[in-house]
Amino acid sequence: MESLELKERIEGQAYDSYGQSFYELHEKEQFVTVGNAVMEYLVPRWIESKEKFSRHKQAYYFSAEFLMGRALSNNLTNLEIEADVKKTLEEMGVDYNMLEDAEDDAGLGNGGLGRLAACLLDSGATLDYPLSGYGILYQYGIFKQNFVNGFQVEEGDPWLEYENPWLVRNSNDTVIVEFSEEDKVEAVPYDMPVVGYGGRTINTLRLWSAEAIDKFDFKAFDEGQYIESVRAQNEAETISRILYPNDSTDEGKKLRLKQQYFFTSASLQDLIKKYNAAGHKDFEDFSKLHSIQLNDTHPALAIPELIRLLEHEGVDFEKAFDITQKTMAYTNHTLLAEALEVWDKDLLVSVLPNLYPYIEEINDRLIKELKEWKVDESRWHKFLIIQNNSIHMAFMSIYATRAVNGVAAIHTELLKTEVIKGWNEIFPNRIVNKTNGITQRRWLLQSNPQLSEMITEMLGTKDWITDLSLLNNLEEKYAEDAVLERFINIKNEKKQELADYIQFHEEIDIDPESIFDIQIKRLHEYKRQLMMAFYIADLYNRIKANPEKDWTKRTFIFGAKAAPGYYIAKAIIKFINELASQVDTDPDTNGIIKVVFVENYGVSYAEKLFPAADVSEQISTAGKEASGTGNMKFMLNGAVTVGTMDGANVEIVEEAGKENNYIFGMEVEEVETKRADYDPKVPMKETEGLEAVVESLVDGTYHDNGTGMFQDLYNGLVDKDEYFVLEDFASYREAQDKIAHDYKDKNAFYKKGFVNMANAGKFSSDRTVEEYAKDIWHISKLK
Ligand SMILES: *Cc1c(COP(=O)(O)O)cnc(C)c1O
């Protein structure tokens, strides 16, 4: 964009939106104004993109979560106008960083699953694929996390309180979602542009907002009617009011079910409306023009709903089932049995009385086939959608879709051989692998411009921005002294930037000379944040016993939200915060180790953390993490992984070499064998330093303010230790000690980081999207 033109646009927008000079606006308003100017620039291209794809097969990503983060910098980066805009703003006397910080994160997701959806959309648009997202416009995103006395306290996230420049309300496409005869709402779409790198393709994320059908009529003012319409509006809006934090059991199940039906029904109605409007005479071509990807089972009600809608269009059940199956594919995201979604049948019948019969019909069809396939009735519990008064969403999603995919090679293998083995025997080609990826535009180009520039210079091209496999050409470059030196300098610069950011946000000083060892992800027992905390507590004890030794300086950084109803996860947060203050206030240790638990970890914080990491913590119990994507962001930014052979870690070390990472702990088969006769007290007593640390939970070393949380944490470990924290501790401790030792030779240590970066090409979400497009969606690029 010509800078003069941009300046005029911005100044004009300020008057249009606020009737004021841009320079008098406060920072939020300035952000909205610049956002509006960018929208003005991109809308014509957005319309062109819609045009070019309109007669072709398109893919639709149905997801209850889209963890988008901020859009301003991303849009400027992808439109390749970032430098121009920054220069213009500078000339106008505006601080870009301040403007960027004024944008609220679009936190419409909990963690990895929602962030994957966002990365796939970015790649889809960048590769010129027709890939749109369909989801919910939650009024409140993932909660804001505060620490009060070391305890997590949640606060609402009203991210739409200020005007949002990226959302366009399209009332013309409003549809009605009918839960039952008496219970209906309007679904109003808000569209967000998804800008592909290079600006050729701009796709759409369509988010539905719930509103009452009968809005208040001001002309017919009547007090009774007024109160009733406010009540109805409030009730309707409840449906899209909040994002449910996962893993929590006490949430309004009924509302969550309504949300799932709300957005899948609205999205399908939208597709059918457009299909009819395009003049198709029957539904023969529906599956030839649409591919729908179900991101986990949250959108799985789309299966009976599409059948129901097709029947309303005059298609019979068998045909409708066939069209549905050809249209849909399902991504499985978990191996945790407790995370497989099951709905109480009575609840579903009461909330969705018109939909339930279709689920029953699908189940009946399955029973018929089970008989034909001669599956013994004793094994039907592994298949039936309806059993024991519950509805099994995963079984429905496997049965009624064309493809089921796992999200990392080991995960898919475990699905096929254990979790849904029976299904794999019946449909041997249905279960496939699509290893997750991340977009290098946000997670390198935008968040680490220094390393990006270095890569561009080394490769002599910036083509890696859309072809990350080019990084492979860098593998041998570390041998050049100047290369490694520059790489280390950049890492130090990013560590200093993070230190400044943490000083500003947490008021904690950290030392960029120390190892930055980072674990950032949702708080869950299987991810084993507690194991890292135990290592730190043990290290603290060792330093206390021998303060004069030549200890390596280390900073341990955590970032994690716990689901509000997940008691043990909250106990772990409290424990880590207690540990942090112990380490902090002890003069013997405070120049050597430091523990920081950053508040309110989210996408924007993540963008500061990944580039500054020396060590990436990926320490889940083997067999529990489906893939992980945080591990890929660290790798791309040149950190080494300390991790188990779980999820995508397996593929990370396959690419970068075990010798360049720190792999420890039991593998999947060992975990299974161990489970048979596991007594956690054995490793607790046998592992050096461990018993003292475990006992410190209850011997008065750490205080839980009388809540009894630490006693509960202790009991869970000593009685059961479901996730083998104590069993794996010895080998984790060894790996961690080796890191401290290796860091003393910085060149050797950072060489490993460099090799990781150079081998991260596989983990671009561009590769992931290409695989989905080719093997599952069957869509083509249109430039
Ligand atoms: C990448 C990302 C995640 C996923 O992290 P995992 O370590 O794979 O669980 C979660 N939250 C945010 C904000 C992310 O950017």
mmCIF file of N, CA and C in Angstrom, residues 628-708:
data_model
loop_
_atom_site.group_PDB
_atom_site.id
_atom_site.type_symbol
_atom_site.label_atom_id
_atom_site.label_comp_id
_atom_site.label_asym_id
_atom_site.label_seq_id
_atom_site.Cartn_x
_atom_site.Cartn_y
_atom_site.Cartn_z
ATOM 1 N N GLY A 628 0.683 -33.197 20.012
ATOM 2 C CA GLY A 628 1.385 -32.012 20.486
ATOM 3 C C GLY A 628 1.712 -31.164 19.268
ATOM 4 N N THR A 629 1.650 -29.865 19.438
ATOM 5 C CA THR A 629 2.106 -28.947 18.390
ATOM 6 C C THR A 629 3.059 -27.921 18.994
ATOM 7 N N GLY A 630 2.992 -27.742 20.310
ATOM 8 C CA GLY A 630 3.939 -26.862 20.986
ATOM 9 C C GLY A 630 5.355 -27.367 20.726
ATOM 10 N N ASN A 631 5.520 -28.683 20.770
ATOM 11 C CA ASN A 631 6.828 -29.287 20.503
ATOM 12 C C ASN A 631 7.404 -28.820 19.155
ATOM 13 N N MET A 632 6.524 -28.658 18.150
ATOM 14 C CA MET A 632 6.980 -28.242 16.808
ATOM 15 C C MET A 632 7.393 -26.763 16.783
ATOM 16 N N LYS A 633 6.651 -25.939 17.536
ATOM 17 C CA LYS A 633 6.973 -24.498 17.569
ATOM 18 C C LYS A 633 8.348 -24.272 18.202
ATOM 19 N N PHE A 634 8.647 -25.025 19.266
ATOM 20 C CA PHE A 634 9.964 -24.928 19.896
ATOM 21 C C PHE A 634 11.058 -25.351 18.922
ATOM 22 N N MET A 635 10.833 -26.487 18.277
ATOM 23 C CA MET A 635 11.838 -27.039 17.364
ATOM 24 C C MET A 635 12.164 -26.038 16.257
ATOM 25 N N LEU A 636 11.127 -25.471 15.688
ATOM 26 C CA LEU A 636 11.299 -24.518 14.583
ATOM 27 C C LEU A 636 12.105 -23.300 15.017
ATOM 28 N N ASN A 637 12.007 -22.970 16.294
ATOM 29 C CA ASN A 637 12.756 -21.820 16.810
ATOM 30 C C ASN A 637 14.101 -22.216 17.423
ATOM 31 N N GLY A 638 14.523 -23.454 17.153
ATOM 32 C CA GLY A 638 15.876 -23.855 17.520
ATOM 33 C C GLY A 638 16.086 -24.243 18.966
ATOM 34 N N ALA A 639 15.077 -24.829 19.615
ATOM 35 C CA ALA A 639 15.266 -25.374 20.965
ATOM 36 C C ALA A 639 15.494 -26.878 20.872
ATOM 37 N N VAL A 640 16.123 -27.441 21.887
ATOM 38 C CA VAL A 640 16.215 -28.909 21.971
ATOM 39 C C VAL A 640 15.038 -29.409 22.801
ATOM 40 N N THR A 641 14.636 -30.646 22.536
ATOM 41 C CA THR A 641 13.504 -31.226 23.254
ATOM 42 C C THR A 641 13.986 -32.156 24.342
ATOM 43 N N VAL A 642 13.452 -31.976 25.559
ATOM 44 C CA VAL A 642 13.582 -33.041 26.540
ATOM 45 C C VAL A 642 12.207 -33.685 26.547
ATOM 46 N N GLY A 643 12.151 -34.957 26.174
ATOM 47 C CA GLY A 643 10.827 -35.529 25.978
ATOM 48 C C GLY A 643 10.793 -37.039 25.982
ATOM 49 N N THR A 644 9.565 -37.540 26.059
ATOM 50 C CA THR A 644 9.319 -38.976 25.978
ATOM 51 C C THR A 644 9.004 -39.352 24.534
ATOM 52 N N MET A 645 9.026 -40.640 24.258
ATOM 53 C CA MET A 645 8.674 -41.120 22.914
ATOM 54 C C MET A 645 7.149 -41.145 22.796
ATOM 55 N N ASP A 646 6.569 -39.967 22.666
ATOM 56 C CA ASP A 646 5.121 -39.834 22.640
ATOM 57 C C ASP A 646 4.710 -38.829 21.561
ATOM 58 N N GLY A 647 3.540 -39.036 20.981
ATOM 59 C CA GLY A 647 3.004 -38.084 20.006
ATOM 60 C C GLY A 647 4.005 -37.762 18.911
ATOM 61 N N ALA A 648 4.048 -36.514 18.511
ATOM 62 C CA ALA A 648 4.938 -36.098 17.426
ATOM 63 C C ALA A 648 6.400 -36.023 17.869
ATOM 64 N N ASN A 649 6.680 -36.168 19.171
ATOM 65 C CA ASN A 649 8.088 -36.222 19.604
ATOM 66 C C ASN A 649 8.824 -37.308 18.839
ATOM 67 N N VAL A 650 8.115 -38.404 18.596
ATOM 68 C CA VAL A 650 8.725 -39.540 17.897
ATOM 69 C C VAL A 650 9.221 -39.098 16.520
ATOM 70 N N GLU A 651 8.372 -38.351 15.830
ATOM 71 C CA GLU A 651 8.743 -37.905 14.486
ATOM 72 C C GLU A 651 9.781 -36.772 14.542
ATOM 73 N N ILE A 652 9.737 -35.988 15.605
ATOM 74 C CA ILE A 652 10.722 -34.912 15.770
ATOM 75 C C ILE A 652 12.131 -35.507 15.877
ATOM 76 N N VAL A 653 12.278 -36.540 16.687
ATOM 77 C CA VAL A 653 13.639 -37.104 16.805
ATOM 78 C C VAL A 653 13.994 -37.952 15.595
ATOM 79 N N GLU A 654 12.983 -38.450 14.902
ATOM 80 C CA GLU A 654 13.253 -39.146 13.648
ATOM 81 C C GLU A 654 13.876 -38.158 12.651
ATOM 82 N N GLU A 655 13.373 -36.938 12.642
ATOM 83 C CA GLU A 655 13.879 -35.925 11.709
ATOM 84 C C GLU A 655 15.218 -35.344 12.176
ATOM 85 N N ALA A 656 15.305 -35.013 13.470
ATOM 86 C CA ALA A 656 16.467 -34.240 13.951
ATOM 87 C C ALA A 656 17.516 -35.090 14.649
ATOM 88 N N GLY A 657 17.202 -36.357 14.920
ATOM 89 C CA GLY A 657 18.181 -37.225 15.572
ATOM 90 C C GLY A 657 18.034 -37.233 17.080
ATOM 91 N N LYS A 658 18.076 -38.457 17.647
ATOM 92 C CA LYS A 658 18.020 -38.576 19.107
ATOM 93 C C LYS A 658 19.200 -37.882 19.753
ATOM 94 N N GLU A 659 20.343 -37.908 19.052
ATOM 95 C CA GLU A 659 21.559 -37.333 19.646
ATOM 96 C C GLU A 659 21.461 -35.813 19.805
ATOM 97 N N ASN A 660 20.504 -35.203 19.132
ATOM 98 C CA ASN A 660 20.342 -33.752 19.262
ATOM 99 C C ASN A 660 19.201 -33.371 20.206
ATOM 100 N N ASN A 661 18.657 -34.379 20.882
ATOM 101 C CA ASN A 661 17.578 -34.127 21.831
ATOM 102 C C ASN A 661 17.810 -34.980 23.079
ATOM 103 N N TYR A 662 16.920 -34.855 24.033
ATOM 104 C CA TYR A 662 17.107 -35.548 25.310
ATOM 105 C C TYR A 662 15.882 -36.417 25.569
ATOM 106 N N ILE A 663 15.963 -37.630 25.064
ATOM 107 C CA ILE A 663 14.831 -38.548 25.154
ATOM 108 C C ILE A 663 15.017 -39.426 26.387
ATOM 109 N N PHE A 664 13.943 -39.605 27.116
ATOM 110 C CA PHE A 664 14.039 -40.367 28.373
ATOM 111 C C PHE A 664 12.720 -41.115 28.586
ATOM 112 N N GLY A 665 12.687 -41.901 29.614
ATOM 113 C CA GLY A 665 11.430 -42.454 30.130
ATOM 114 C C GLY A 665 10.943 -43.705 29.426
ATOM 115 N N MET A 666 9.882 -44.259 29.997
ATOM 116 C CA MET A 666 9.303 -45.481 29.443
ATOM 117 C C MET A 666 8.653 -45.207 28.095
ATOM 118 N N GLU A 667 8.712 -46.212 27.207
ATOM 119 C CA GLU A 667 7.980 -46.123 25.950
ATOM 120 C C GLU A 667 6.596 -46.748 26.151
ATOM 121 N N VAL A 668 5.757 -46.644 25.115
ATOM 122 C CA VAL A 668 4.355 -47.060 25.265
ATOM 123 C C VAL A 668 4.205 -48.473 25.811
ATOM 124 N N GLU A 669 4.919 -49.441 25.228
ATOM 125 C CA GLU A 669 4.752 -50.838 25.662
ATOM 126 C C GLU A 669 5.209 -51.024 27.109
ATOM 127 N N GLU A 670 6.287 -50.312 27.459
ATOM 128 C CA GLU A 670 6.788 -50.417 28.835
ATOM 129 C C GLU A 670 5.766 -49.876 29.829
ATOM 130 N N VAL A 671 5.103 -48.810 29.450
ATOM 131 C CA VAL A 671 4.081 -48.231 30.321
ATOM 132 C C VAL A 671 2.978 -49.264 30.548
ATOM 133 N N GLU A 672 2.555 -49.904 29.467
ATOM 134 C CA GLU A 672 1.473 -50.885 29.575
ATOM 135 C C GLU A 672 1.879 -52.073 30.457
ATOM 136 N N THR A 673 3.106 -52.537 30.260
ATOM 137 C CA THR A 673 3.594 -53.653 31.068
ATOM 138 C C THR A 673 3.689 -53.254 32.536
ATOM 139 N N LYS A 674 4.236 -52.075 32.744
ATOM 140 C CA LYS A 674 4.446 -51.590 34.102
ATOM 141 C C LYS A 674 3.133 -51.471 34.872
ATOM 142 N N ARG A 675 2.105 -51.055 34.169
ATOM 143 C CA ARG A 675 0.825 -50.797 34.819
ATOM 144 C C ARG A 675 0.321 -52.031 35.580
ATOM 145 N N ALA A 676 0.656 -53.204 35.061
ATOM 146 C CA ALA A 676 0.149 -54.450 35.639
ATOM 147 C C ALA A 676 0.548 -54.617 37.103
ATOM 148 N N ASP A 677 1.786 -54.271 37.440
ATOM 149 C CA ASP A 677 2.174 -54.413 38.851
ATOM 150 C C ASP A 677 3.010 -53.224 39.304
ATOM 151 N N TYR A 678 2.347 -52.102 39.379
ATOM 152 C CA TYR A 678 3.088 -50.889 39.702
ATOM 153 C C TYR A 678 2.846 -50.467 41.150
ATOM 154 N N ASP A 679 3.937 -50.321 41.870
ATOM 155 C CA ASP A 679 3.839 -49.752 43.216
ATOM 156 C C ASP A 679 4.688 -48.478 43.238
ATOM 157 N N PRO A 680 4.038 -47.324 43.214
ATOM 158 C CA PRO A 680 4.792 -46.060 43.123
ATOM 159 C C PRO A 680 5.771 -45.850 44.281
ATOM 160 N N LYS A 681 5.554 -46.554 45.368
ATOM 161 C CA LYS A 681 6.468 -46.363 46.510
ATOM 162 C C LYS A 681 7.860 -46.915 46.193
ATOM 163 N N VAL A 682 7.911 -47.867 45.276
ATOM 164 C CA VAL A 682 9.214 -48.448 44.937
ATOM 165 C C VAL A 682 10.135 -47.404 44.294
ATOM 166 N N PRO A 683 9.739 -46.801 43.161
ATOM 167 C CA PRO A 683 10.633 -45.761 42.615
ATOM 168 C C PRO A 683 10.809 -44.587 43.575
ATOM 169 N N MET A 684 9.781 -44.311 44.366
ATOM 170 C CA MET A 684 9.901 -43.181 45.291
ATOM 171 C C MET A 684 11.066 -43.406 46.261
ATOM 172 N N LYS A 685 11.178 -44.629 46.758
ATOM 173 C CA LYS A 685 12.238 -44.910 47.726
ATOM 174 C C LYS A 685 13.585 -45.134 47.060
ATOM 175 N N GLU A 686 13.537 -45.678 45.842
ATOM 176 C CA GLU A 686 14.803 -46.062 45.199
ATOM 177 C C GLU A 686 15.491 -44.936 44.445
ATOM 178 N N THR A 687 14.730 -43.903 44.057
ATOM 179 C CA THR A 687 15.333 -42.845 43.247
ATOM 180 C C THR A 687 15.942 -41.779 44.141
ATOM 181 N N GLU A 688 17.189 -41.492 43.882
ATOM 182 C CA GLU A 688 17.904 -40.511 44.698
ATOM 183 C C GLU A 688 17.134 -39.186 44.748
ATOM 184 N N GLY A 689 16.936 -38.687 45.939
ATOM 185 C CA GLY A 689 16.333 -37.366 46.118
ATOM 186 C C GLY A 689 14.823 -37.308 46.021
ATOM 187 N N LEU A 690 14.211 -38.378 45.483
ATOM 188 C CA LEU A 690 12.777 -38.291 45.165
ATOM 189 C C LEU A 690 11.874 -38.307 46.403
ATOM 190 N N GLU A 691 12.197 -39.186 47.350
ATOM 191 C CA GLU A 691 11.312 -39.310 48.509
ATOM 192 C C GLU A 691 11.216 -37.977 49.273
ATOM 193 N N ALA A 692 12.351 -37.310 49.406
ATOM 194 C CA ALA A 692 12.352 -36.024 50.127
ATOM 195 C C ALA A 692 11.417 -35.033 49.456
ATOM 196 N N VAL A 693 11.441 -35.039 48.102
ATOM 197 C CA VAL A 693 10.606 -34.096 47.357
ATOM 198 C C VAL A 693 9.126 -34.445 47.514
ATOM 199 N N VAL A 694 8.793 -35.720 47.395
ATOM 200 C CA VAL A 694 7.388 -36.124 47.526
ATOM 201 C C VAL A 694 6.895 -35.819 48.941
ATOM 202 N N GLU A 695 7.722 -36.138 49.932
ATOM 203 C CA GLU A 695 7.322 -35.881 51.323
ATOM 204 C C GLU A 695 7.161 -34.382 51.601
ATOM 205 N N SER A 696 7.922 -33.579 50.856
ATOM 206 C CA SER A 696 7.841 -32.130 51.113
ATOM 207 C C SER A 696 6.446 -31.572 50.823
ATOM 208 N N LEU A 697 5.650 -32.345 50.073
ATOM 209 C CA LEU A 697 4.260 -31.914 49.833
ATOM 210 C C LEU A 697 3.481 -31.856 51.149
ATOM 211 N N VAL A 698 3.871 -32.726 52.103
ATOM 212 C CA VAL A 698 3.057 -32.862 53.318
ATOM 213 C C VAL A 698 3.830 -32.628 54.624
ATOM 214 N N ASP A 699 5.130 -32.338 54.513
ATOM 215 C CA ASP A 699 5.882 -32.207 55.769
ATOM 216 C C ASP A 699 6.057 -30.760 56.233
ATOM 217 N N GLY A 700 5.315 -29.857 55.626
ATOM 218 C CA GLY A 700 5.382 -28.467 56.082
ATOM 219 C C GLY A 700 6.335 -27.596 55.278
ATOM 220 N N THR A 701 7.050 -28.190 54.310
ATOM 221 C CA THR A 701 7.956 -27.395 53.477
ATOM 222 C C THR A 701 7.167 -26.378 52.648
ATOM 223 N N TYR A 702 6.065 -26.855 52.060
ATOM 224 C CA TYR A 702 5.237 -25.990 51.198
ATOM 225 C C TYR A 702 3.845 -25.859 51.809
ATOM 226 N N HIS A 703 3.252 -24.689 51.606
ATOM 227 C CA HIS A 703 1.952 -24.444 52.234
ATOM 228 C C HIS A 703 0.857 -24.295 51.194
ATOM 229 N N ASP A 704 -0.244 -24.985 51.435
ATOM 230 C CA ASP A 704 -1.374 -24.854 50.518
ATOM 231 C C ASP A 704 -2.511 -24.044 51.145
ATOM 232 N N ASN A 705 -2.162 -23.214 52.097
ATOM 233 C CA ASN A 705 -3.119 -22.324 52.771
ATOM 234 C C ASN A 705 -4.283 -23.087 53.397
ATOM 235 N N GLY A 706 -3.982 -24.257 53.897
ATOM 236 C CA GLY A 706 -4.999 -25.003 54.627
ATOM 237 C C GLY A 706 -6.069 -25.659 53.767
ATOM 238 N N THR A 707 -5.847 -25.725 52.451
ATOM 239 C CA THR A 707 -6.869 -26.303 51.570
ATOM 240 C C THR A 707 -6.829 -27.829 51.555
ATOM 241 N N GLY A 708 -5.712 -28.407 51.969
ATOM 242 C CA GLY A 708 -5.565 -29.858 51.881
ATOM 243 C C GLY A 708 -5.188 -30.337 50.480
#
